[in-house]
Coordinates of C-alpha atoms and ligand atoms in Angstrom, one line a residue:
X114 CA -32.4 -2.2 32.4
X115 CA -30.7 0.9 31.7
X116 CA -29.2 -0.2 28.6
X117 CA -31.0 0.5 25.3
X118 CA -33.2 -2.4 24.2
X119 CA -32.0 -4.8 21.7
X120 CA -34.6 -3.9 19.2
X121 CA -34.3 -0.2 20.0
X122 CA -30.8 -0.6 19.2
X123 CA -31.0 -2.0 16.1
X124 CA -33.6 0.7 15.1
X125 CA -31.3 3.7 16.1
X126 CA -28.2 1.7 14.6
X127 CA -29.8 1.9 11.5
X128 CA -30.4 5.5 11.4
X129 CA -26.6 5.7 13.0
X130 CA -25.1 3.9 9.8
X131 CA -28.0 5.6 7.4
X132 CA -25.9 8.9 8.7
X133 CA -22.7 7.7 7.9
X134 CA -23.4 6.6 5.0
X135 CA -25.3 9.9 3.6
X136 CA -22.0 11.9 4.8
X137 CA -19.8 10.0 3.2
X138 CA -21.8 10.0 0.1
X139 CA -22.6 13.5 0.5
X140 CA -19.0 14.3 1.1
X141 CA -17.8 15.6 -2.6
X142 CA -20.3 18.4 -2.3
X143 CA -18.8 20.0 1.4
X144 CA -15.6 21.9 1.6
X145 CA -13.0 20.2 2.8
X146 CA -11.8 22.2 5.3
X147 CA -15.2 24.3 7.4
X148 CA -15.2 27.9 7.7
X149 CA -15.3 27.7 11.8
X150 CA -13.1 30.3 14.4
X151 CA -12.8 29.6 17.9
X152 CA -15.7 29.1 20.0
X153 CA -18.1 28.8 17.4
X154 CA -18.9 25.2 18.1
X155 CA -19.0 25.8 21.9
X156 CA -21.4 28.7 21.4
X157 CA -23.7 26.4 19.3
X158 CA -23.8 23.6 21.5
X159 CA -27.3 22.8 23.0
X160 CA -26.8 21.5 27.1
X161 CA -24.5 18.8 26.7
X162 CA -25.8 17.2 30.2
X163 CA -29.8 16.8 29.8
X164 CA -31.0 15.6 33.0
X165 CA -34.0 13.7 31.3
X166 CA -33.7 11.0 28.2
X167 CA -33.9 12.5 24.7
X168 CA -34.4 10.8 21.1
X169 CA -31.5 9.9 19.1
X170 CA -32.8 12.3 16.3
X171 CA -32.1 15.9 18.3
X172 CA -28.2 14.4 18.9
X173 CA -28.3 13.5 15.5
X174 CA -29.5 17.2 14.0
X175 CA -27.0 18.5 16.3
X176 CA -23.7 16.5 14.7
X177 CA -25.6 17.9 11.4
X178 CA -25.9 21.6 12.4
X179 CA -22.7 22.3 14.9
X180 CA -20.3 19.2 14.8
X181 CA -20.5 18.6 10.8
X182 CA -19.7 22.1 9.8
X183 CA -17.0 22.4 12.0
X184 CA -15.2 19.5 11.2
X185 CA -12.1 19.3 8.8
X186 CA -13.3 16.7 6.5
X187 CA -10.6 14.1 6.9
X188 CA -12.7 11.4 4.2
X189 CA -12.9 14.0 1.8
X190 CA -11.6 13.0 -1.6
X191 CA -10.1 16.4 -1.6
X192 CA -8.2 15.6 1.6
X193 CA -4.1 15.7 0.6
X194 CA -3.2 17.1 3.9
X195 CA -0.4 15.6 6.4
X196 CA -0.8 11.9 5.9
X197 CA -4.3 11.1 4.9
X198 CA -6.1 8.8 7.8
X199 CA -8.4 7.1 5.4
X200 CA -10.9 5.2 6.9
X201 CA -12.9 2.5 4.7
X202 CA -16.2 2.1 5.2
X203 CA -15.3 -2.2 6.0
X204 CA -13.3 -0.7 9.0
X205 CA -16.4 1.1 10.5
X206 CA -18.2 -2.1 10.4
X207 CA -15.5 -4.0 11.9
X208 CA -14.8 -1.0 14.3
X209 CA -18.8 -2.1 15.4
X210 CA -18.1 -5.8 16.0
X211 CA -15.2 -4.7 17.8
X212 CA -17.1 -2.3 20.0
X213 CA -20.5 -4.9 20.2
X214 CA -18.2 -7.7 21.7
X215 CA -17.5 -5.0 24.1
X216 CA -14.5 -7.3 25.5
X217 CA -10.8 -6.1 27.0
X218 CA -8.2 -7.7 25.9
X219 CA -5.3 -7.1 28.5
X220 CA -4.5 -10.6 28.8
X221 CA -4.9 -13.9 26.5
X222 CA -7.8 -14.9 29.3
X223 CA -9.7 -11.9 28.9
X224 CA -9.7 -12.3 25.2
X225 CA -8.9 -15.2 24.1
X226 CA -9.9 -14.3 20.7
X227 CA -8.8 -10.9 20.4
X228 CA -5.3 -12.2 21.1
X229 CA -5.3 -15.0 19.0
X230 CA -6.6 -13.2 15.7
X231 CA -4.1 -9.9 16.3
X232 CA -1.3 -12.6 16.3
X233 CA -2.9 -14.4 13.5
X234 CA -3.1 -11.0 11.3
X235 CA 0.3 -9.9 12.3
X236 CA 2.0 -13.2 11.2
X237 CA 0.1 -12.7 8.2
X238 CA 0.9 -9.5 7.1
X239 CA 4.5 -10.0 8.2
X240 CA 4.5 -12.4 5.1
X241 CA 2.5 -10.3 2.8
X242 CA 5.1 -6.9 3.3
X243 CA 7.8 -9.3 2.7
X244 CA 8.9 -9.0 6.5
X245 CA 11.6 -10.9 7.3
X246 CA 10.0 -14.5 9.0
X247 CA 12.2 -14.0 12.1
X248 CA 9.1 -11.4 12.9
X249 CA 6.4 -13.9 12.8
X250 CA 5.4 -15.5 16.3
X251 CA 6.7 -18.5 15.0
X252 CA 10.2 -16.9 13.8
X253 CA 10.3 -15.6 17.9
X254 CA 9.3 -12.4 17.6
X255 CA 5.4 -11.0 16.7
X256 CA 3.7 -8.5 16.1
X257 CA 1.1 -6.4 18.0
X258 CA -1.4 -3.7 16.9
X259 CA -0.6 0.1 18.7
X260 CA -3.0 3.1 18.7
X261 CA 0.1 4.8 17.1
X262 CA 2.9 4.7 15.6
X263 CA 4.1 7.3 18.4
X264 CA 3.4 4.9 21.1
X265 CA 5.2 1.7 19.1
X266 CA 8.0 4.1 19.4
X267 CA 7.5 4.6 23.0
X268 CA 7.6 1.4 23.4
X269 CA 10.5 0.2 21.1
X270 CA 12.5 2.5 23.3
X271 CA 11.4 1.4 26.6
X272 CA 12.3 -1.9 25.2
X273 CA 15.8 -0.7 23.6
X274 CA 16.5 0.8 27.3
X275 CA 16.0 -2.4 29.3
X276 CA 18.2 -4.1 27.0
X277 CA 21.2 -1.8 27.0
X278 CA 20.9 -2.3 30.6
X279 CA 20.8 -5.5 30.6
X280 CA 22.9 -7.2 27.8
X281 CA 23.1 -10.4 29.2
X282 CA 19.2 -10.9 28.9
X283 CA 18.6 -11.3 33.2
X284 CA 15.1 -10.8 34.4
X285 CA 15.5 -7.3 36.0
X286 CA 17.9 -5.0 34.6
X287 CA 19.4 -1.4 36.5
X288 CA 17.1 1.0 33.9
X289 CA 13.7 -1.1 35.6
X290 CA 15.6 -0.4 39.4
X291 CA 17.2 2.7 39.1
X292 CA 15.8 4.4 35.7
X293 CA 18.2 5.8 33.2
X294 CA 21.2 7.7 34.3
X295 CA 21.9 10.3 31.8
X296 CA 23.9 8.0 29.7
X297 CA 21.4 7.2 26.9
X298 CA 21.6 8.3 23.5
X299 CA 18.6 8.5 21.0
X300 CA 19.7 8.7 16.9
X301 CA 17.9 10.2 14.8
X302 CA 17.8 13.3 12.0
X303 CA 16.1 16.3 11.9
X304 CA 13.6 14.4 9.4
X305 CA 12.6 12.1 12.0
X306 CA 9.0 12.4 13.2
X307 CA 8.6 14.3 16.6
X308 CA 7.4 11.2 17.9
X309 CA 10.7 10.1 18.7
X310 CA 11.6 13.2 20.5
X311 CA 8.4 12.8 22.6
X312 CA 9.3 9.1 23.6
X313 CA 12.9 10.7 24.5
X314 CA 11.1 12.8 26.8
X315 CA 8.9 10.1 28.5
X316 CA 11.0 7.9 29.1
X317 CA 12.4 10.5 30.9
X318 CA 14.9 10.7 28.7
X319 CA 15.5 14.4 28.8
X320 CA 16.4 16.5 25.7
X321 CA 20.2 16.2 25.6
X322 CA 19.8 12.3 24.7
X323 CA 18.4 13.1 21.7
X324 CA 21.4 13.3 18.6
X325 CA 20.8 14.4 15.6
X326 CA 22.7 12.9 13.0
X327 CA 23.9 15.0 9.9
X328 CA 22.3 14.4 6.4
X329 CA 23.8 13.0 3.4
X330 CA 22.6 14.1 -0.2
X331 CA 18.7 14.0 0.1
X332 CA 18.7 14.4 3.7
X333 CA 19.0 11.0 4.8
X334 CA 20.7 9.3 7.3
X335 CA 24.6 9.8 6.2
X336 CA 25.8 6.0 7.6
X337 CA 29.4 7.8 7.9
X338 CA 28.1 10.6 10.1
X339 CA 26.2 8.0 12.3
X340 CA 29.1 5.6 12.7
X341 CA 31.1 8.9 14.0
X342 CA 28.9 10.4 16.3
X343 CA 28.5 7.1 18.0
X344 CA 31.9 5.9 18.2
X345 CA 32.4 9.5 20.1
X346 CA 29.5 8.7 22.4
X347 CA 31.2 5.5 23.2
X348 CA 34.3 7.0 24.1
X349 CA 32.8 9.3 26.0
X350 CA 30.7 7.1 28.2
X351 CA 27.9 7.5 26.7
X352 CA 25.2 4.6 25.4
X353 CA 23.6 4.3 22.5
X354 CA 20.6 2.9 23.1
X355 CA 18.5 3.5 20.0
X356 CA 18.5 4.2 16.3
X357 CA 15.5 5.1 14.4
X358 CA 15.6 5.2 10.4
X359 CA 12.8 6.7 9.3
X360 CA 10.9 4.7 5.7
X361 CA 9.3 7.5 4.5
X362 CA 9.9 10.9 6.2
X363 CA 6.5 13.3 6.9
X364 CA 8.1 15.8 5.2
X365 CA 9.5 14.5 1.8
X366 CA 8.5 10.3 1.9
X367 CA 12.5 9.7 2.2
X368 CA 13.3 6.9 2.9
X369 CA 17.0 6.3 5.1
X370 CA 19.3 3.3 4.4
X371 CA 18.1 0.9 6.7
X372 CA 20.7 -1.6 5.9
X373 CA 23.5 0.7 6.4
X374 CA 22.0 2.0 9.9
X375 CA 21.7 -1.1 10.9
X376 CA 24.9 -2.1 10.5
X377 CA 26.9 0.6 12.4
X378 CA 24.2 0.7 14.7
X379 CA 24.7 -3.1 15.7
X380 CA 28.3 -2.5 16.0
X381 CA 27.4 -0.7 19.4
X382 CA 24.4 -2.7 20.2
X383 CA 21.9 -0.2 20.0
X384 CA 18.3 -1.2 18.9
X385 CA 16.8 0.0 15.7
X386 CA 13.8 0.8 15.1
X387 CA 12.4 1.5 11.6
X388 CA 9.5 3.9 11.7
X389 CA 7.9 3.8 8.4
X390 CA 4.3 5.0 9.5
X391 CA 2.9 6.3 6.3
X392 CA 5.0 4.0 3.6
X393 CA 5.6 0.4 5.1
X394 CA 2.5 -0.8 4.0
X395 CA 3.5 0.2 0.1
X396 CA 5.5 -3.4 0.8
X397 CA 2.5 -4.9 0.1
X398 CA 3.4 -4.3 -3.6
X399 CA 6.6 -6.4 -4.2
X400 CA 7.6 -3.3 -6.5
X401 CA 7.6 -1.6 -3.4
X402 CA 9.1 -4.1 -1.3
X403 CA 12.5 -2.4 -1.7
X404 CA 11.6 0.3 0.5
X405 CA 12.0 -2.5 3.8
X406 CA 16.0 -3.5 2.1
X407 CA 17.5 -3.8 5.4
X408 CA 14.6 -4.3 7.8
X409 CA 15.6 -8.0 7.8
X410 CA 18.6 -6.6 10.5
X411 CA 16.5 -4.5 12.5
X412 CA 14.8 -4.8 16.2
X413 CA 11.8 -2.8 15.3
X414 CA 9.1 -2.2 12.7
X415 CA 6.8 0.1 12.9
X416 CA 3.9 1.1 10.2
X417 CA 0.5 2.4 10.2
X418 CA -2.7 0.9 9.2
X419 CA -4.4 3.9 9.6
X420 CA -2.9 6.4 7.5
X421 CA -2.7 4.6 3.7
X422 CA -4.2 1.0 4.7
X423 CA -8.3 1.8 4.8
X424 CA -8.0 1.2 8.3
X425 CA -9.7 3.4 10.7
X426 CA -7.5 5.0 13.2
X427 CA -6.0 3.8 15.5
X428 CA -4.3 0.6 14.5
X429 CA -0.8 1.1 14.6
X430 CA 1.2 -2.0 13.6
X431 CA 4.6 -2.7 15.4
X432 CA 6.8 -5.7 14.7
X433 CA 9.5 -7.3 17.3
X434 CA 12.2 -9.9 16.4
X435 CA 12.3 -11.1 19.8
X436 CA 9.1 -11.5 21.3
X437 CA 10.4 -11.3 24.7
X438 CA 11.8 -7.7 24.3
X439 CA 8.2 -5.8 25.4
X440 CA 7.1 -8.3 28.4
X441 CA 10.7 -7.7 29.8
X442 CA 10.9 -4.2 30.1
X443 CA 7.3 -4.0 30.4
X444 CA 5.6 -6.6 32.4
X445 CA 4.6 -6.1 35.8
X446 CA 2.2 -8.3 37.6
X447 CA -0.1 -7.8 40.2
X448 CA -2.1 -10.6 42.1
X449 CA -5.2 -9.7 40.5
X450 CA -3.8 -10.4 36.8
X451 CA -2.6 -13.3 37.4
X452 CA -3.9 -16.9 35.8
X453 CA -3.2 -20.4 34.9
X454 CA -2.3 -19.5 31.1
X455 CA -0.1 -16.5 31.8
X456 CA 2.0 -18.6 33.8
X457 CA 2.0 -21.5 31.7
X458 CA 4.2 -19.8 29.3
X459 CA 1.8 -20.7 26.5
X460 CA 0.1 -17.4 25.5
X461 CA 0.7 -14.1 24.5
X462 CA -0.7 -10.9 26.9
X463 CA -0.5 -8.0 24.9
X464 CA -0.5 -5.9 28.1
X465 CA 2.9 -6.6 27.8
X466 CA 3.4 -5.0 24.4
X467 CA 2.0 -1.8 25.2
X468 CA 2.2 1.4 28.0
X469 CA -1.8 0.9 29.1
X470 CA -3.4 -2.4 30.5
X471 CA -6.5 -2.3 28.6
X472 CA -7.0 -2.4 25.2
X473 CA -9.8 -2.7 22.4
X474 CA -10.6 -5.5 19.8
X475 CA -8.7 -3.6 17.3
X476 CA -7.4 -6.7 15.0
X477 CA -11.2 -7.3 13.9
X478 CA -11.4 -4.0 12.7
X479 CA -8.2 -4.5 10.5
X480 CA -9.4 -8.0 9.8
X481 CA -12.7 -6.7 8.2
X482 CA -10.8 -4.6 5.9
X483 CA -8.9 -7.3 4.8
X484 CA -11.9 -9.5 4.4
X485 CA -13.9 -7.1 2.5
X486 CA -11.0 -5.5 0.2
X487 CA -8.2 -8.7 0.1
X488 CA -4.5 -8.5 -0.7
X489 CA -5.1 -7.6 -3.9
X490 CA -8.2 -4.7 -3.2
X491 CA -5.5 -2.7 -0.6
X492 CA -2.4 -3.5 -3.4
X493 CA -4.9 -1.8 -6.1
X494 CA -5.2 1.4 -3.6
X495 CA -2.1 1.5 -3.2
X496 CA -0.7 1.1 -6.5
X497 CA -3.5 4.0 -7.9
X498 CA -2.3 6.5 -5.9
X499 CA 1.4 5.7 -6.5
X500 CA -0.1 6.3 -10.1
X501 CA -1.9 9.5 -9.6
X502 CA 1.2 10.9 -7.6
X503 CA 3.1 10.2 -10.6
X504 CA 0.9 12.1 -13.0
X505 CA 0.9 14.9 -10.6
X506 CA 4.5 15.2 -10.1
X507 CA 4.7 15.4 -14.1
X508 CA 2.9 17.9 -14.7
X509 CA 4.1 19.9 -12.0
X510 CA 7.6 19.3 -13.4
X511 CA 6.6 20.8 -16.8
X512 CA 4.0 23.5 -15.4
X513 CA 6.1 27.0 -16.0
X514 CA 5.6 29.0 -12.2
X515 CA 5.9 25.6 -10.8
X516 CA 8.9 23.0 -9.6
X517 CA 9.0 20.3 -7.2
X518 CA 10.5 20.7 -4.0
X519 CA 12.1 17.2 -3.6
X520 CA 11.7 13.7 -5.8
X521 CA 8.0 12.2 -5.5
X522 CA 7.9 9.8 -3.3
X523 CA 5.1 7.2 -3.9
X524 CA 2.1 8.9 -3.4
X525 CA 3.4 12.1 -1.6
X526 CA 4.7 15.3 -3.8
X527 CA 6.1 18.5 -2.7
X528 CA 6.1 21.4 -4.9
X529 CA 6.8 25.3 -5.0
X530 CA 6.3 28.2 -6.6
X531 CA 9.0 29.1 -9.1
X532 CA 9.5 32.9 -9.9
X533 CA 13.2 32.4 -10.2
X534 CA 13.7 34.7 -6.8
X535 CA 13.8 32.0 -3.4
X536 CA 12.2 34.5 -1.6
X537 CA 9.4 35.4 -3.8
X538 CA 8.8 31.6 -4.2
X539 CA 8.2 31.0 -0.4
X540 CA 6.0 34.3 0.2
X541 CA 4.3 32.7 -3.4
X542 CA 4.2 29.3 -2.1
X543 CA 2.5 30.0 1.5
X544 CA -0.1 32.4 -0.4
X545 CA -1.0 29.9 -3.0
X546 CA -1.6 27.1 0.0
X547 CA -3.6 29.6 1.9
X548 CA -5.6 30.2 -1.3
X549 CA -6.2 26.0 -2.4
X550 CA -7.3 25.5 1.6
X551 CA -9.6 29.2 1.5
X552 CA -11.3 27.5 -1.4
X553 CA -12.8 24.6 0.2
X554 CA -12.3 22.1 -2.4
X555 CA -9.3 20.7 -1.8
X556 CA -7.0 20.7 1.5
X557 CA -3.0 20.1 1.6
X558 CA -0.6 21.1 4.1
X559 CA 3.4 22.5 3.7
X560 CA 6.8 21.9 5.1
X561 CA 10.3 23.2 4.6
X562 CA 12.8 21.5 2.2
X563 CA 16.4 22.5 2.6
X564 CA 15.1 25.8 4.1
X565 CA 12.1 27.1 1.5
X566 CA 8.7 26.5 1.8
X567 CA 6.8 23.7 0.0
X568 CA 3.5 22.3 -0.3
X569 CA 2.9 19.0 0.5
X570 CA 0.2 16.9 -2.0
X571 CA -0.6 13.4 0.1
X572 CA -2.7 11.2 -1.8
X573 CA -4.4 8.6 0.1
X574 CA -7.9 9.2 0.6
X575 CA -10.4 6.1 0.7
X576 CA -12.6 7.8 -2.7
X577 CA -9.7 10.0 -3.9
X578 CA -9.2 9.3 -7.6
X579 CA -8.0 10.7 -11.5
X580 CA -11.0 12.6 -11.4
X581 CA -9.9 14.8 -8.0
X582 CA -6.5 14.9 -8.8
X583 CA -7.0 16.5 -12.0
X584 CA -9.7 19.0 -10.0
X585 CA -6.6 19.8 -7.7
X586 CA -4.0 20.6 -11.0
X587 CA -6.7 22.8 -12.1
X588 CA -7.2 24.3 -9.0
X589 CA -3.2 24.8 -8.1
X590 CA -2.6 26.4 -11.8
X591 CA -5.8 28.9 -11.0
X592 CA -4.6 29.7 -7.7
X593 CA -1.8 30.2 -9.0
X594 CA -2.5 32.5 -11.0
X595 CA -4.9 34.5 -8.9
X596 CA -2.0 35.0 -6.2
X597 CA 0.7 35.9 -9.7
X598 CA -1.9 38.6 -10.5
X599 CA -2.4 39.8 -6.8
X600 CA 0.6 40.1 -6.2
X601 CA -0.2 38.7 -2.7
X602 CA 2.7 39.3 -0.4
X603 CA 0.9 37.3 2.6
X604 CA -1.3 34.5 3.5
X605 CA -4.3 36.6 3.6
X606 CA -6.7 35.3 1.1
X607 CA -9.2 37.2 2.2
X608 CA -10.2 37.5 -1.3
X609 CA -9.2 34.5 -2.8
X610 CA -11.7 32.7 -4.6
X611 CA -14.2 30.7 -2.3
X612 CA -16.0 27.3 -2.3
X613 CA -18.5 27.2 -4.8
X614 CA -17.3 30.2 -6.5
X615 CA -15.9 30.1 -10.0
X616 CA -13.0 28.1 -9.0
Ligands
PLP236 N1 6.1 8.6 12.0 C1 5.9 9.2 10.8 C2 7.0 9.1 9.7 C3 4.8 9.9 10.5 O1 4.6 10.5 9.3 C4 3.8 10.0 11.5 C5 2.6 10.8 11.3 O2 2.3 11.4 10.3 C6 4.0 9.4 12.8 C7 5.2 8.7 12.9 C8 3.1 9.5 13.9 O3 1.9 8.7 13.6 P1 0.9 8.4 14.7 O4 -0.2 9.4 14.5 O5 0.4 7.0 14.3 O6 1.5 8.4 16.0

């Protein structure tokens, strides 16, 4: 047998989790983000190809002397960078089931199981965000776990295409003959995550299908602007074929107004798709559950269990109201898939929900979470860093040399520097987010609100708590300060204060 021994295996797994669990523990002491320039890990890697068996332990003391050190620490409690991907420790465990069932779930036959839980969690979290039931299986439509919330957008457009090509609902429309033909329009603002532009391009789409529909006050969605922009496409020829509202932008956690994008959007028959990645799962609170006003109208529901739900990426959770949308502009069958219980009609195949045929066991890793934390354990995560990012935004707000960029958003603030001169502030800004990263303790990331520089403070980390928080305030005022007295005009912190230093 080439295969590792049972008992071997469980020997070696238990040195595999002892690891894990060491790191993670060990975590608080590391910096955040490594010290590491190009090559370095390349240059330290021992022959990646041995020709002969070696013992776990050398791979092992390799992760600890190359991989670890060069490895932006993503679990870090000091981790407030793009949208945390926190990954619970449950999900690890059930990331193992997954992986030691080993099975493919392409079709209900294949995985009868893996099919049958996925729809069972789906239905079941439709209820507990306060989804609208007409997303449940039993409501016609379902719900399907995505590596991403970039393919679920992929996908909601391929879906949205077929459709507009094919109003009446027949088997076979012109887009799945002929492919698009220049027509299409795509809605979305210039808040909405690339994602959408990269779908536009897939599908082949091109560049020019893409519309950008001008903000109202706070950058959202301006229903007025996107009622006028299509009605001109319309008479023009063109078709609009999607909408995407974003719930929860990357930048600022804005949220657009669903309700009213849905209705002008429906007036022309173009599918919407909500993508609210990082914030949908906030629903599970019902004092969040205003965030999803609107979704009730919608096509599409995108939002990730890997960025704020203690779900390991990639589980990507992506909601339908018709259940038939996906198979139609996506099923194709060749002899060799077919089977008895495909063409009974009875079962789902999630190869029909998704770009690739294959596809992992992912529901048992979402399931474990679920299992190990409850409703209520992923509600009290939520809820604490809604909390924190509430303290934080306070004292920003009262912190002279500071100001926030835009209105907190759940757990996501953006702040500035504030020397009273715009320019100053951004140069300010950059150097004092080149400074917090240069230390190693904490790590956060920027973007641009209406034109000047801000940092962005995502809280979301599996450990991240009061305690870290008020680490980062601490370190943001000294930083601060270091870059007020340097004067520093750049992001070169060369000399900014380092890891384990007196910051
Ligand atoms: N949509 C929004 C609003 C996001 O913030 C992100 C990532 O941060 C994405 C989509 C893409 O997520 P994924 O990595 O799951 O494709």
């Amino acid at each position: 047998m080439t295969d590792l021994d049972p008992d071997e295996f469980r020997r070696l797994g238990h040195a595999v989790v002892d690891w894990v669990a060491a790191y993670r523990a060990g975590l608080p002491d590391r910096p955040v983000r490594p010290a590491v320039t190009p090559g370095q890990v390349r240059a330290g890697l021992p022959d990646l190809l041995p020709e002969h068996p070696q013992p776990l332990h050398t791979l092992l003391e390799t992760v600890d002397h190359v991989v670890t050190p060069a490895t932006l620490a993503w679990q870090h409690p000091g981790f407030y960078g793009y949208f945390p991907a926190n990954a619970a420790l449950a999900s690890l465990l059930g990331d193992l089931l997954s992986g030691g069932l080993g099975s493919q779930g392409m079709l209900w036959s294949t995985s009868p199981a893996g099919t049958e839980v996925e729809q069972a969690l789906l239905d079941g979290l439709a209820g507990a965000l306060g989804l609208d039931p007409g997303f449940t299986f039993a409501g016609g439509g379902g719900g399907t776990i995505a590596d991403s919330a970039s393919s679920a957008a992929l996908v909601a457009l391929l879906a949205a295409l077929h459709r507009s090509s094919d109003p009446e609902g027949s088997s076979t429309s012109r887009w799945r003959d002929e492919g698009v033909d220049g027509h299409e329009r795509v809605y979305v603002t210039a808040e909405t995550h690339s994602s959408l532009a990269k779908a536009a391009r897939v599908a082949g789409l091109g560049g020019r299908a893409l519309r950008v529909v001008d903000p109202g006050p706070g950058g959202v969605i301006a229903p007025d602007a996107l009622a006028a922009l299509l009605r001109a496409d319309v008479a023009a020829g063109l078709r609009p074929v999607l909408v995407c509202p974003t719930v929860g932008t990357t930048g600022t956690g804005a949220v657009d107004p669903v309700r009213a994008v849905a209705g002008v959007a429906r007036e022309h028959g173009a599918w919407v798709h909500v993508d609210a990645a990082w914030a949908g799962v906030a629903a599970l609170c019902p004092e969040h559950r205003g965030l999803l006003d609107g979704v009730e109208l919608v096509d599409s529901f995108c939002t990730d269990a890997h960025k704020w739900l203690l779900t390991a990426f990639d589980a990507s959770l992506l909601w339908v109201r018709d259940a038939r949308t996906l198979p139609a502009a996506l099923s194709i069958t060749p002899e060799y898939l077919r089977n008895a219980a495909s063409d009974s009609g009875a079962v789902v195949d999630f190869r029909d929900w998704q770009v690739s045929l294959g596809r992992r066991f992912r529901a048992l890793k979402l399931w474990t979470v679920l299992h190990t934390h409850g409703l209520e354990g992923l509600r009290s995560h939520i809820r604490g860093h809604v909390a924190l990012a509430a303290g934080l935004a306070d004292r920003v707000a009262a912190e002279p040399g500071f100001a926030l960029a835009a209105p907190p958003s759940l757990a996501l603030v953006c702040l500035r520097c504030d020397t009273g001169d715009p320019d100053a502030d951004d140069r300010a800004t950059r150097a004092l987010l080149a400074a917090v990263n240069a230390s190693g303790r904490a790590f956060l990331t920027h973007t641009v609100v209406d034109g000047r520089y801000a940092i962005r403070v995502a809280i979301g980390g599996v450990t991240t708590g009061a305690a870290d928080v008020d680490a980062l305030w601490d370190l943001l005022r000294r930083c601060a300060g270091w870059v007020a007295e340097q004067a520093v005009a750049s992001d070169d912190v060369s000399g900014a204060p380092r890891h384990g230093s007196q910051l």
